mmCIF file of C-alpha atoms and ligand atoms in Angstrom:
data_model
loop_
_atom_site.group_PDB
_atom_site.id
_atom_site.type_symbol
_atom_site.label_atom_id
_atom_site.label_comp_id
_atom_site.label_asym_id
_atom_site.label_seq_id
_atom_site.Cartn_x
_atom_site.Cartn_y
_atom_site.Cartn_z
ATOM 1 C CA UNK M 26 12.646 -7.205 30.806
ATOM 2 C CA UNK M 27 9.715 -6.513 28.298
ATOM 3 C CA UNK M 28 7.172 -4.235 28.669
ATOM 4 C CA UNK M 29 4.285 -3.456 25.699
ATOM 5 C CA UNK M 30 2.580 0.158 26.371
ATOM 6 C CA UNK M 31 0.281 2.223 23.628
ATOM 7 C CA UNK M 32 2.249 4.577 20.991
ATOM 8 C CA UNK M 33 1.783 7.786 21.123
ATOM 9 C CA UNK M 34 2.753 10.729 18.215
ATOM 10 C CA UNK M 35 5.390 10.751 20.472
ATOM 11 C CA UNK M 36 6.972 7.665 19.390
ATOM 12 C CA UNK M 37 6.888 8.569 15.516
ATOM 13 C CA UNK M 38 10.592 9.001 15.357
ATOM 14 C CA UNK M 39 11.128 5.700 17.110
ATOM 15 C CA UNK M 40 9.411 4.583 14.277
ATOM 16 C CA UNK M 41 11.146 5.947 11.557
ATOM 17 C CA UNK M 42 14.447 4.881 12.817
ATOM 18 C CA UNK M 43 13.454 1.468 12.999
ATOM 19 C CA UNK M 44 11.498 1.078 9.166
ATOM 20 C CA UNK M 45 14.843 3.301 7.932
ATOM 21 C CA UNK M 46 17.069 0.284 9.522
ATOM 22 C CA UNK M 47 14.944 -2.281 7.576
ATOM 23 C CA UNK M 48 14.665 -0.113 4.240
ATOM 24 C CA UNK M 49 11.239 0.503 4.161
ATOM 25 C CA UNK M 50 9.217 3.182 2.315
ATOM 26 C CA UNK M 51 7.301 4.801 5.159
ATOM 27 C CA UNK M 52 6.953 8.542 5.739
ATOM 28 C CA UNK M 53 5.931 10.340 9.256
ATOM 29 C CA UNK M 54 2.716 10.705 7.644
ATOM 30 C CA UNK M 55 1.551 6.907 7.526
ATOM 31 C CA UNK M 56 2.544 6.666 11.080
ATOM 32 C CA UNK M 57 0.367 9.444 11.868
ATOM 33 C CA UNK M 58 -2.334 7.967 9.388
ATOM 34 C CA UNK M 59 -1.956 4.800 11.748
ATOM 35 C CA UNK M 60 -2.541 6.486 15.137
ATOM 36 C CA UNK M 61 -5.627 8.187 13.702
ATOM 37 C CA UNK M 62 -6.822 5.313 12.507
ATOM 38 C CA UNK M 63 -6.545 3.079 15.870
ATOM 39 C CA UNK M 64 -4.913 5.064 18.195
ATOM 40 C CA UNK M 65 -5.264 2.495 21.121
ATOM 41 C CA UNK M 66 -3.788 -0.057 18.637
ATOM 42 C CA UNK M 67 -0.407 1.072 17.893
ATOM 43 C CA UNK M 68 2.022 -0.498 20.408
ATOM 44 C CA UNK M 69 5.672 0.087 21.603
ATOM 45 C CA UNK M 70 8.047 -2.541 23.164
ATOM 46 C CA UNK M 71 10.810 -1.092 25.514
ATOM 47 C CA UNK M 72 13.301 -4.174 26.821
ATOM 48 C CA UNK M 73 15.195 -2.463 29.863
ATOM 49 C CA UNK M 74 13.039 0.577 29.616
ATOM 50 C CA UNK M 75 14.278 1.265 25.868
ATOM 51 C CA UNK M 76 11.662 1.737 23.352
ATOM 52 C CA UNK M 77 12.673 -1.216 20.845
ATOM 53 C CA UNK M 78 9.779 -2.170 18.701
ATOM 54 C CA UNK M 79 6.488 -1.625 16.829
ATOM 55 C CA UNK M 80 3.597 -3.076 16.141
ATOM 56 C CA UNK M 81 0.027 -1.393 14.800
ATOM 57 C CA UNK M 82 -2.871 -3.194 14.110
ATOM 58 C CA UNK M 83 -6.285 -0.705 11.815
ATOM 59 C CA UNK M 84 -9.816 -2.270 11.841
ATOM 60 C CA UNK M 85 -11.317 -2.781 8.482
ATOM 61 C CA UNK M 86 -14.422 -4.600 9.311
ATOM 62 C CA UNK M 87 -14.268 -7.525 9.260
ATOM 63 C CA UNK M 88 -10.487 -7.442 8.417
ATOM 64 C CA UNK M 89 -8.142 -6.241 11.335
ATOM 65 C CA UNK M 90 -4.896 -5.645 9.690
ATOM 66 C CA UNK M 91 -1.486 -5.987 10.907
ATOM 67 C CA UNK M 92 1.558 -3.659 9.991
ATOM 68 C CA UNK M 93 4.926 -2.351 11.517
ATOM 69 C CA UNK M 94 6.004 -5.288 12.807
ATOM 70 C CA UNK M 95 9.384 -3.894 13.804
ATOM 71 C CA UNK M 96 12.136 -5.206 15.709
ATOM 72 C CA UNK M 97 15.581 -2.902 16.308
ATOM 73 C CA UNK M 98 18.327 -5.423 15.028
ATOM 74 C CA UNK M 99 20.313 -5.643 18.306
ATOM 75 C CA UNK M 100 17.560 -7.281 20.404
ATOM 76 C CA UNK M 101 16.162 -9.431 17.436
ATOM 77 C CA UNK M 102 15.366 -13.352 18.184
ATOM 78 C CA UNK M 103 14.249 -12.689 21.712
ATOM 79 C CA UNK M 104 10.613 -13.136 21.199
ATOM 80 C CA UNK M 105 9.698 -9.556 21.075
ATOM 81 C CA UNK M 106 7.429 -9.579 17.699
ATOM 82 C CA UNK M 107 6.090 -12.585 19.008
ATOM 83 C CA UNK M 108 5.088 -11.228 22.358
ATOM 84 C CA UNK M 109 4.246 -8.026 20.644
ATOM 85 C CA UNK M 110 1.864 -9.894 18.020
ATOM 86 C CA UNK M 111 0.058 -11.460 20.253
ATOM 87 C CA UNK M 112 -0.169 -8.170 22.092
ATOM 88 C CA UNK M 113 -1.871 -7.207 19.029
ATOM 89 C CA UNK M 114 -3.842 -9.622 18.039
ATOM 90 C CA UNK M 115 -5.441 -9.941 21.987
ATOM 91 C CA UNK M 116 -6.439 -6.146 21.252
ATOM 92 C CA UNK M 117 -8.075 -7.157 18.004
ATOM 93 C CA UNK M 118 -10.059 -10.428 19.274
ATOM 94 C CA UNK M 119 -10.941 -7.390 21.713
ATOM 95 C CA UNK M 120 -12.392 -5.964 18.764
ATOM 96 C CA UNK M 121 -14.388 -8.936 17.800
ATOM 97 C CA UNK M 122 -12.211 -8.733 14.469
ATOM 98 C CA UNK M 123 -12.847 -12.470 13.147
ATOM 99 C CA UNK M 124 -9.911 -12.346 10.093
ATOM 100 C CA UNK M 125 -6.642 -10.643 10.485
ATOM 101 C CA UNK M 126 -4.275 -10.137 7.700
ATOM 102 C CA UNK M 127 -0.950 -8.870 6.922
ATOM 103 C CA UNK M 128 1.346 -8.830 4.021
ATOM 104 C CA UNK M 129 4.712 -11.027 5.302
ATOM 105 C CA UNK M 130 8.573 -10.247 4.868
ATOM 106 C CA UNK M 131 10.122 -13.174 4.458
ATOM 107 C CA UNK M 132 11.911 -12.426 8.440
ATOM 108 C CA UNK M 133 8.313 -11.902 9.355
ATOM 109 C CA UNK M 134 6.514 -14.737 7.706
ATOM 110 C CA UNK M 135 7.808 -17.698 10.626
ATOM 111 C CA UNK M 136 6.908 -15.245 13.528
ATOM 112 C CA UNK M 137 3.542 -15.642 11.625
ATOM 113 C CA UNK M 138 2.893 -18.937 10.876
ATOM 114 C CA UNK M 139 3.984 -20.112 14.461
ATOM 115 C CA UNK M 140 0.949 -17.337 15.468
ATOM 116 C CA UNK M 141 -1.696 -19.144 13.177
ATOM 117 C CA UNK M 142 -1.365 -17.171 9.968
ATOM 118 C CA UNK M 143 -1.354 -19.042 6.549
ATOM 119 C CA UNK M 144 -0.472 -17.948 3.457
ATOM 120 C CA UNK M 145 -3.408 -16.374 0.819
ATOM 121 C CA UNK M 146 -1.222 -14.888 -1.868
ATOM 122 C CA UNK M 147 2.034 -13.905 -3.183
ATOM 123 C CA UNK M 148 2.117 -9.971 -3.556
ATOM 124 C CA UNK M 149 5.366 -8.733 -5.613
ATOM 125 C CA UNK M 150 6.305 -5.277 -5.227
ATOM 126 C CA UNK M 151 7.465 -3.514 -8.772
ATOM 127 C CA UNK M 152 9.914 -1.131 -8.659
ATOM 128 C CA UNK M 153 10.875 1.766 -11.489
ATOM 129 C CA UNK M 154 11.131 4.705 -12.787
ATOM 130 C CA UNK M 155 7.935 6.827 -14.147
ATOM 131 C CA UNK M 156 9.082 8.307 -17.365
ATOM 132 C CA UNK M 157 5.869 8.853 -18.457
ATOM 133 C CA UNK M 158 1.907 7.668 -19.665
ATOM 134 C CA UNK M 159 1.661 4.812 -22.382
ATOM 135 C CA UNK M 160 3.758 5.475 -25.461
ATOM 136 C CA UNK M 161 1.020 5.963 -28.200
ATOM 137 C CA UNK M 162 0.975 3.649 -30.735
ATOM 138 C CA UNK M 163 4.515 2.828 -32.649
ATOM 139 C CA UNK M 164 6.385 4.181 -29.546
ATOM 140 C CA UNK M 165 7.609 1.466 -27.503
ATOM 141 C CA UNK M 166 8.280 1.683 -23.587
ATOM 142 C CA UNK M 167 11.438 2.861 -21.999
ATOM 143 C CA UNK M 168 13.112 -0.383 -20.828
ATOM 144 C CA UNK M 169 14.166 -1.200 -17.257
ATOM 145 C CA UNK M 170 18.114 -0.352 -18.437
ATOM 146 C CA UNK M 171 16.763 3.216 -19.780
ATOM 147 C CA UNK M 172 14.579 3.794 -16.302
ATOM 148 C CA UNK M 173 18.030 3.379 -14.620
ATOM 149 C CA UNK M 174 19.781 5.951 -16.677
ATOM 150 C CA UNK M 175 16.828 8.091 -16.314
ATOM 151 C CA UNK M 176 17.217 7.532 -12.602
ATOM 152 C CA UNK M 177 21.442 8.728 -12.827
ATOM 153 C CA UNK M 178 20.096 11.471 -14.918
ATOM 154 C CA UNK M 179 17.834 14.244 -13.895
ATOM 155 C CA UNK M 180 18.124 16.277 -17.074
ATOM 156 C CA UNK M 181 16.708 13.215 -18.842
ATOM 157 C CA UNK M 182 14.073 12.744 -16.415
ATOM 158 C CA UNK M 183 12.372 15.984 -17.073
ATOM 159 C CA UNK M 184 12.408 15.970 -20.934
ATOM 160 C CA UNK M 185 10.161 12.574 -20.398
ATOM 161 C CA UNK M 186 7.979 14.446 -18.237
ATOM 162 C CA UNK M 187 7.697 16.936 -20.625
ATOM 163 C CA UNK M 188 6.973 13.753 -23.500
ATOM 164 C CA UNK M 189 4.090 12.760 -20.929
ATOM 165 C CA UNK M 190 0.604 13.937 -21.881
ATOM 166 C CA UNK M 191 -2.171 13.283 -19.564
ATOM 167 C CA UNK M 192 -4.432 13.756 -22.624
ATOM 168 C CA UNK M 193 -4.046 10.532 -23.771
ATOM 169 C CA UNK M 194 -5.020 8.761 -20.749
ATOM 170 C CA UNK M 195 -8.748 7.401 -20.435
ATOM 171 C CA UNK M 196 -11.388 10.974 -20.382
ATOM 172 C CA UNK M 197 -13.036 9.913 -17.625
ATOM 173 C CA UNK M 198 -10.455 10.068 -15.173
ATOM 174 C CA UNK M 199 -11.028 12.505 -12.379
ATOM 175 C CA UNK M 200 -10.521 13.406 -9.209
ATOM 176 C CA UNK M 201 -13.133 12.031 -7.013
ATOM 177 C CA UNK M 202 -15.498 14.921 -5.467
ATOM 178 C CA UNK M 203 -17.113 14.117 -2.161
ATOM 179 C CA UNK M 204 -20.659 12.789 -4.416
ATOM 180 C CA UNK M 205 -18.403 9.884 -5.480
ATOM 181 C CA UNK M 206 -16.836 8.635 -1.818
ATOM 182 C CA UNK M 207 -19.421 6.473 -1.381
ATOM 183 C CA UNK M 208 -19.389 4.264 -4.505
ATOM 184 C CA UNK M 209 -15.481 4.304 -4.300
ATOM 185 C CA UNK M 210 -15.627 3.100 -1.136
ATOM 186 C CA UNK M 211 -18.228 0.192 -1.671
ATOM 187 C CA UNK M 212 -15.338 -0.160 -5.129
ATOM 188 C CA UNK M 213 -12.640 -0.915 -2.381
ATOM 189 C CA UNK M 214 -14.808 -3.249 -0.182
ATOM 190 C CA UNK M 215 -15.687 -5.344 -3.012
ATOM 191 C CA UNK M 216 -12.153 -5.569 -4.230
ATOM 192 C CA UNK M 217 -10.525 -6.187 -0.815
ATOM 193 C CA UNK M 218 -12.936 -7.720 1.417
ATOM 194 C CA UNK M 219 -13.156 -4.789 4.222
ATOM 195 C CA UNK M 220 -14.677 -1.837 4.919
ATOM 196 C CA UNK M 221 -11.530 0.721 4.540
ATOM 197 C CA UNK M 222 -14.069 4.275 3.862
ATOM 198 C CA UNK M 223 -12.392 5.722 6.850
ATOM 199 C CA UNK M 224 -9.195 5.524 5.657
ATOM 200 C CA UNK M 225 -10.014 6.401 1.999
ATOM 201 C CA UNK M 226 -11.920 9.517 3.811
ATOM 202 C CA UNK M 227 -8.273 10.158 4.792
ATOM 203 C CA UNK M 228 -6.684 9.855 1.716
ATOM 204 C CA UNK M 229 -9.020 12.406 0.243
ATOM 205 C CA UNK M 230 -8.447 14.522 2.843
ATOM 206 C CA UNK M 231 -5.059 14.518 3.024
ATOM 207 C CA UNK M 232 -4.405 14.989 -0.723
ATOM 208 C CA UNK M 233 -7.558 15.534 -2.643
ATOM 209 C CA UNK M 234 -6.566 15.936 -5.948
ATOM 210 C CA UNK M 235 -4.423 12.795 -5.474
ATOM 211 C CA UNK M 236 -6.916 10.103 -5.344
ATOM 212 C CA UNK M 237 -9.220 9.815 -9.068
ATOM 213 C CA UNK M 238 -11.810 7.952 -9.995
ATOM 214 C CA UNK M 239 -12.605 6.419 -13.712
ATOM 215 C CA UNK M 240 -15.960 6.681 -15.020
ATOM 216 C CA UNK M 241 -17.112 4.267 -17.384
ATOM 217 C CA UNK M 242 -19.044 5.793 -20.136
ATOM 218 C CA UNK M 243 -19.176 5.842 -24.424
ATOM 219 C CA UNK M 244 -16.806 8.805 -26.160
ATOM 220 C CA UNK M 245 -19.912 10.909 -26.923
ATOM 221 C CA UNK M 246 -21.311 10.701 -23.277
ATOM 222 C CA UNK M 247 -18.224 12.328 -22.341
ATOM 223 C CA UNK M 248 -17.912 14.857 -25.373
ATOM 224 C CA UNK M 249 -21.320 15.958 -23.868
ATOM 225 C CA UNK M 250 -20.775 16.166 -20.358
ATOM 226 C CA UNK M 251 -17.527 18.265 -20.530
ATOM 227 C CA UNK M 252 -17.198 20.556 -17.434
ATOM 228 C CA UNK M 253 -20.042 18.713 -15.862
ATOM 229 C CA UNK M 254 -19.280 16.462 -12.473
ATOM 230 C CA UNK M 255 -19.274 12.544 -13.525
ATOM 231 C CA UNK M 256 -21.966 9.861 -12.573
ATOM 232 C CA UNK M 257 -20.659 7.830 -9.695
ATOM 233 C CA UNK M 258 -23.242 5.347 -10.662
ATOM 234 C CA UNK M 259 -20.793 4.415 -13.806
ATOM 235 C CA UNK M 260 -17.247 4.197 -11.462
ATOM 236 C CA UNK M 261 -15.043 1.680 -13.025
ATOM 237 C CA UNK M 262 -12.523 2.243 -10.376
ATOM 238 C CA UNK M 263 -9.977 4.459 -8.331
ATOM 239 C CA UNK M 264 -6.524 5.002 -7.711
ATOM 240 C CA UNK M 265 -4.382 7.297 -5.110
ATOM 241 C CA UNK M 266 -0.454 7.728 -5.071
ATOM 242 C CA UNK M 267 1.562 9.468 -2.145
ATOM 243 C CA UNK M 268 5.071 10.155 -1.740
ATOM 244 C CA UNK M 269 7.297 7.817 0.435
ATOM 245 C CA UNK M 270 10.647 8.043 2.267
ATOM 246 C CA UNK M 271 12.540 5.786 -0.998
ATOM 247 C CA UNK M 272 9.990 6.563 -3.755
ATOM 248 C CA UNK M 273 6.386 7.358 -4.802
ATOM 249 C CA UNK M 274 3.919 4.346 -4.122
ATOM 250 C CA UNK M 275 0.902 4.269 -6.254
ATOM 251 C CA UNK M 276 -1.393 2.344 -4.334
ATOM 252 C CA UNK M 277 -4.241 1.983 -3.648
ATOM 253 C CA UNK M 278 -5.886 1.072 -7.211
ATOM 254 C CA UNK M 279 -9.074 -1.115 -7.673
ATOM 255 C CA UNK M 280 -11.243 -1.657 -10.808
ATOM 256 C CA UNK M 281 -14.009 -3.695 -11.538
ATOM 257 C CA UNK M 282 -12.234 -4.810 -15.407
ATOM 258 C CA UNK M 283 -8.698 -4.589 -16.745
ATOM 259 C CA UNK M 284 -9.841 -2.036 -19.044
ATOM 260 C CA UNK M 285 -10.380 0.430 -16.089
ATOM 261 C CA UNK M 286 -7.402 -1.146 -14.460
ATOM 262 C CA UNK M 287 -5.060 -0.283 -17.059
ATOM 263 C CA UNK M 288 -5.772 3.217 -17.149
ATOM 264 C CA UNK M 289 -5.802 4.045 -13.887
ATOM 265 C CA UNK M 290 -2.313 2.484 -13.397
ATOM 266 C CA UNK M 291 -1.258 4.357 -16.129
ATOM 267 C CA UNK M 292 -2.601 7.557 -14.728
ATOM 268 C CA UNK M 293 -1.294 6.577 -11.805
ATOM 269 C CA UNK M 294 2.448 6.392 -13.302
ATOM 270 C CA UNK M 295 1.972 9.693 -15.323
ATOM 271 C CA UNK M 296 1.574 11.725 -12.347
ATOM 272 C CA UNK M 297 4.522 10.206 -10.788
ATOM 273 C CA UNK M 298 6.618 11.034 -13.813
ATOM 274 C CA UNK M 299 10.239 11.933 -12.984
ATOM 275 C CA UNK M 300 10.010 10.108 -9.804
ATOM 276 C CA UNK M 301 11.163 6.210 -8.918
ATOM 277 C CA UNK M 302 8.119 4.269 -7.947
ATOM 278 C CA UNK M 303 6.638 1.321 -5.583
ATOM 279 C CA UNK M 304 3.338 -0.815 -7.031
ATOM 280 C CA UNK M 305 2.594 -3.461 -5.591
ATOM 281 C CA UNK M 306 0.414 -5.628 -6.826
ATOM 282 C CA UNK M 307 -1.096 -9.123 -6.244
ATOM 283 C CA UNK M 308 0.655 -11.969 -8.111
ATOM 284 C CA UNK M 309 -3.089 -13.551 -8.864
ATOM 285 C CA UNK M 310 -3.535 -10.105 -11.284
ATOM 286 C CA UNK M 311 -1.783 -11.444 -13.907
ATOM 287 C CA UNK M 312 -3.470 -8.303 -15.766
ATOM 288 C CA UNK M 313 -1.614 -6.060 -13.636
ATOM 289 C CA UNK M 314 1.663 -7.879 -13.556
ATOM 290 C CA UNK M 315 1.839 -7.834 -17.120
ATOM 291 C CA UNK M 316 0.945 -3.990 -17.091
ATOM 292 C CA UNK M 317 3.804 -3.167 -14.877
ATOM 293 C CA UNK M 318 6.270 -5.296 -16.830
ATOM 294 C CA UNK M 319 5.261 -3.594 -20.144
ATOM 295 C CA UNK M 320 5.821 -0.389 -18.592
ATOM 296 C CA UNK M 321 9.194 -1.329 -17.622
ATOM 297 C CA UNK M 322 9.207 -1.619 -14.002
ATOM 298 C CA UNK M 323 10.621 -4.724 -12.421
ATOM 299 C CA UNK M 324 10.198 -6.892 -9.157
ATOM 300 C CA UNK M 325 12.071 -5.734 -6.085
ATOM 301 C CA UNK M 326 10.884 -8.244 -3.710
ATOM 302 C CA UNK M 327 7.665 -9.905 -2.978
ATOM 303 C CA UNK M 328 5.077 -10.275 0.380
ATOM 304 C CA UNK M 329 3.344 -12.844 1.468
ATOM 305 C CA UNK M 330 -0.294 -12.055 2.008
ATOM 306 C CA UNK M 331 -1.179 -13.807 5.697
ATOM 307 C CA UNK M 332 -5.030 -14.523 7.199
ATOM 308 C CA UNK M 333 -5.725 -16.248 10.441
ATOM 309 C CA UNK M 334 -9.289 -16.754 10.944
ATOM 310 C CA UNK M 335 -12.282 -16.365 9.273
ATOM 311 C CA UNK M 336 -12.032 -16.114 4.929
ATOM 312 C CA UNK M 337 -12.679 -12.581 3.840
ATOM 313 C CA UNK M 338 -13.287 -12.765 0.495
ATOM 314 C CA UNK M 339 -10.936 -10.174 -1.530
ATOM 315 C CA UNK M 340 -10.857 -10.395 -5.140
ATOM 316 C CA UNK M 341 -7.381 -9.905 -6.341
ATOM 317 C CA UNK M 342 -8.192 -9.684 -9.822
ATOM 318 C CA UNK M 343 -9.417 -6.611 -9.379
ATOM 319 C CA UNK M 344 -6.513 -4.763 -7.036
ATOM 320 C CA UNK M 345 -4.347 -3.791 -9.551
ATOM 321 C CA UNK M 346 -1.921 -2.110 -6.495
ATOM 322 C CA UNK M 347 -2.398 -2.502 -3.039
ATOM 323 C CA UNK M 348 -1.658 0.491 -0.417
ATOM 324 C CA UNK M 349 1.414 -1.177 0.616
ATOM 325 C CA UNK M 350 2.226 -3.234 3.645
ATOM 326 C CA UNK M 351 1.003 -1.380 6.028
ATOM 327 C CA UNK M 352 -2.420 -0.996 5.130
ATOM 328 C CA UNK M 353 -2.932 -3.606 2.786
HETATM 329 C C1 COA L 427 10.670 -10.007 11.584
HETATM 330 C C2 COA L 427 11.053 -9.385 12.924
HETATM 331 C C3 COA L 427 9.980 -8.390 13.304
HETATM 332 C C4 COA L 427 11.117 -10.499 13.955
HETATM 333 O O1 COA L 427 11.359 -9.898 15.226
HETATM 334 P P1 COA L 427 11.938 -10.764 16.453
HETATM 335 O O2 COA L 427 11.672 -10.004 17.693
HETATM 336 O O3 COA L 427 13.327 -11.134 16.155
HETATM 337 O O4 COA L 427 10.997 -12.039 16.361
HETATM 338 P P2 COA L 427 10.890 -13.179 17.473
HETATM 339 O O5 COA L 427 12.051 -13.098 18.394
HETATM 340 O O6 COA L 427 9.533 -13.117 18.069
HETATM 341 O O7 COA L 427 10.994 -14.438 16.591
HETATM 342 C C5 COA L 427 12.129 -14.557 15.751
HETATM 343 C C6 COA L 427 12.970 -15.766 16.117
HETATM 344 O O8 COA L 427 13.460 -15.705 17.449
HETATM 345 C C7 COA L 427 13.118 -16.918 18.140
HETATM 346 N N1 COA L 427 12.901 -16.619 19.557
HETATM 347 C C8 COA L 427 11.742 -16.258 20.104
HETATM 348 N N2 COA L 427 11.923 -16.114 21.424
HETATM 349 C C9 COA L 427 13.213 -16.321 21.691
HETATM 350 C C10 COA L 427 14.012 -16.276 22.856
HETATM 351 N N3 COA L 427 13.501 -16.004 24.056
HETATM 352 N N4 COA L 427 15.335 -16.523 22.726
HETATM 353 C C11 COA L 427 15.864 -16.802 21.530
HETATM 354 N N5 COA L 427 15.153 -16.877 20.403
HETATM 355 C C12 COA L 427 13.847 -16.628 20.479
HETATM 356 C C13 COA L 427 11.898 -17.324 17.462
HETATM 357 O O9 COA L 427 11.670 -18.712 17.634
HETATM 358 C C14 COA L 427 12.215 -17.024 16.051
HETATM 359 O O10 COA L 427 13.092 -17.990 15.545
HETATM 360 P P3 COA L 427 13.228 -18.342 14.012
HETATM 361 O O11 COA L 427 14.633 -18.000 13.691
HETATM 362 O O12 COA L 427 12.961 -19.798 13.927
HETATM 363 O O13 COA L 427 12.275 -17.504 13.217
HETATM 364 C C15 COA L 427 12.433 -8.681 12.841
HETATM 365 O O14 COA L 427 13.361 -9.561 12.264
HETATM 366 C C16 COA L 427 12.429 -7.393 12.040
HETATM 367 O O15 COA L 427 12.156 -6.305 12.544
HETATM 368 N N6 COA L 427 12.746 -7.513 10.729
HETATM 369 C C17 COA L 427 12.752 -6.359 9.810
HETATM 370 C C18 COA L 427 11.348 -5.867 9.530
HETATM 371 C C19 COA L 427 10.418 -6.975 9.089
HETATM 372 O O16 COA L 427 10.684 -7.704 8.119
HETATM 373 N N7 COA L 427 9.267 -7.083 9.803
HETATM 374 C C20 COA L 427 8.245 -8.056 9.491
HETATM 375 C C21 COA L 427 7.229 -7.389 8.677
HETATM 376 S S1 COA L 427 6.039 -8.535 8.073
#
C-alpha cells in the first residue's frame, strides 16, 4: 500500500541512505537546501508504512525542477517514482510552473519519457583530481593516470597544492559582495533560462567566500582599482564549488564568453586542489568539454537533460558546469 506525504528535516537521513545506495554525491546540506527552497515540495513514499522513496521538486520561474528521484532497491519496479512523479509534477502544475526539467539517469530516463519528458541535451559529468590552476606556459597538465596516483597518494597531493598559485588566474576574480547579487543573478537567468536568485542568495549565504565573480576589464583598469570593490556592470561571469559526500562539485559556473569561462573553471579547480572533483557540464559546451579534458579530468557518466512543457530557453554555451542534478 502506497502512501505520498510532505518531507520533513526529519526525513534527511532517509535520504541519505537512499542517494548513498545509488552512489550519489549529495551531502545533508543540499537536502536541507531543498526543503528551504520548497518545503511543501519535497515528498516521501512509505509502501506498508515504511518510508521508501524521494522525490523534490524547487521553482525557478518559469522552470520547476525535478531532483531526488529515489527509489530503495528492494521495492523498485512497482510504480513508486511513477506515482511519486506525478505526485510532483500535480504540485508543480499547482504552481502554474509551465516547463519542468530534470537531468535523467539512465534508470530514470523511461520513468520520464512515459511521464511526457523529452530529451534537450546530453550533460556528461567529469570526474578528477584538482592538482592545481593552469600549468603556465611550457608546463603541461597532469594526465588522468598522474590524477590517479595523486589520488593513492596524499603526500603528492599537497606538494601540487603547494605548485598551485592563484596569482596566475584571471585579476578580476573575486568573491561576489552583496552590490554584485543582482547582476550575477540576471548572469544565471540568462544562461539557464530561470530565475534561480533565491537559491544563489543561498549559496552566498551559506559559503560566501565560495561563490566569485569575474569582472571583465583591461590590465591597467585593474592595476588602478586595486583594493577597490569591482564594477558589477562589467561581470563576465560566476562560479561556486561546495563539498559533497564522494568529492568536491564545482558547479554552478556561467559566463557570457569562453574567455571568462575558462578562468573561472580554472579558479574553480584551484581552490579544490588536493581534492577529487565533480563538473558537470553540458555536452553542447564544447568550450568547456575541451577545458576539462585538457585539465585532465575524464567522463564518469553522463545525464540526460529532460523538459516537458513549455521551451525555456537556456543557453548551454554559456554553462560551463551546472549545479549538479539536483538543482540543475
Ligand atoms: C529510477 C528509479 C527512481 C525508478 O524507480 P521505480 O519505483 O522502480 O520506478 P517505476 O516502478 O515507477 O518504474 C520503473 C519500472 O517499473 C515498471 N512498473 C511500474 N509499475 C509497476 C508495477 N505495478 N508492477 C511492476 N512493474 C511496474 C515500470 O513500467 C518501469 O518499467 P521499465 O523497466 O520498463 O522502466 C529507481 O530505479 C532508482 O531509485 N534508481 C537509482 C536512482 C536514480 O537513478 N534515480 C533517477 C534519477 S533521474
Amino acid at each position: 500500500m502506497l502512501r505520498i506525504r510532505a518531507m520533513t528535516a526529519q526525513d534527511v537521513p532517509l535520504g541519505m541512505r537512499l542517494k548513498d545506495l545509488a552512489g550519489w554525491n549529495q551531502t545533508e546540506a543540499d537536502w536541507r537546501r531543498l526543503l528551504v527552497l520548497e518545503p511543501a515540495g519535497c515528498f516521501v513514499a512509505e509502501w506498508d508504512g515504511r518510508p521508501v522513496a524521494t522525490t523534490c521538486v524547487s521553482v525557478f520561474p518559469p522552470v520547476g525542477w525535478v531532483s531526488m528521484v529515489l527509489v530503495d532497491p528492494p521495492v523498485r519496479g512497482r510504480g513508486i517514482a511513477t506515482r511519486l512523479m506525478e505526485h510532483g509534477l500535480a504540485y508543480l502544475d499547482g504552481r502554474g510552473v509551465p516547463t519542468v526539467r530534470l537531468d535523467a539517469t539512465a534508470l530514470g530516463r523511461p520513468v520520464y519519457e512515459r511521464l511526457g519528458f523529452a530529451a534537450e541535451y546530453e550533460v556528461a559529468r567529469w570526474e578528477g583530481f584538482a592538482g592545481g590552476g593552469p600549468a603556465p606556459a611550457g608546463e603541461s597538465m597532469p594526465s588522468a593516470a598522474h590524477n590517479h596516483a595523486s589520488r593513492a597518494a596524499p603526500v603528492r597531493a599537497a606538494t601540487v597544492r603547494e605548485r598551485c598559485s592563484c596569482a596566475r588566474h584571471h585579476p578580476g576574480i573575486a568573491p561576489v559582495g552583496a552590490g554584485d547579487a543582482a547582476a550575477v543573478a540576471a548572469l544565471d537567468a540568462a544562461a539557464t533560462g530561470a530565475d534561480r536568485s533565491r537559491l544563489l542568495d543561498l549559496l552566498r549565504q551559506e559559503q560566501p567566500d565560495a561563490m566569485k565573480a569575474l569582472t571583465r576589464a583591461p590590465p591597467d583598469v585593474w592595476r588602478a582599482a586595486a583594493g577597490e570593490s569591482t564594477p558589477s556592470a562589467a561581470l563576465g561571469g560566476y562560479s561556486w564549488v561546495r563539498p559533497g559526500s564522494r568529492a568536491m562539485q564545482i558547479g554552478p559556473v556561467a559566463a557570457l564568453d569562453d574567455e571568462s569561462g575558462r578562468a573561472l573553471a580554472d579558479a574553480a579547480l584551484c581552490a579544490c586542489a588536493g581534492r577529487t572533483v565533480f563538473v558537470d557540464i553540458p555536452v553542447p559546451n564544447l568550450a568547456a568539454m575541451l577545458w576539462a579534458e585538457s585539465r585532465g579530468l575524464r567522463v564518469q557518466r553522463r545525464f540526460t537533460r529532460m523538459r516537458r512543457g513549455r521551451p525555456a530557453p537556456d543557453q548551454p554555451l554559456r554553462i560551463w558546469a551546472g549545479f549538479g542534478p539536483e538543482k540543475g
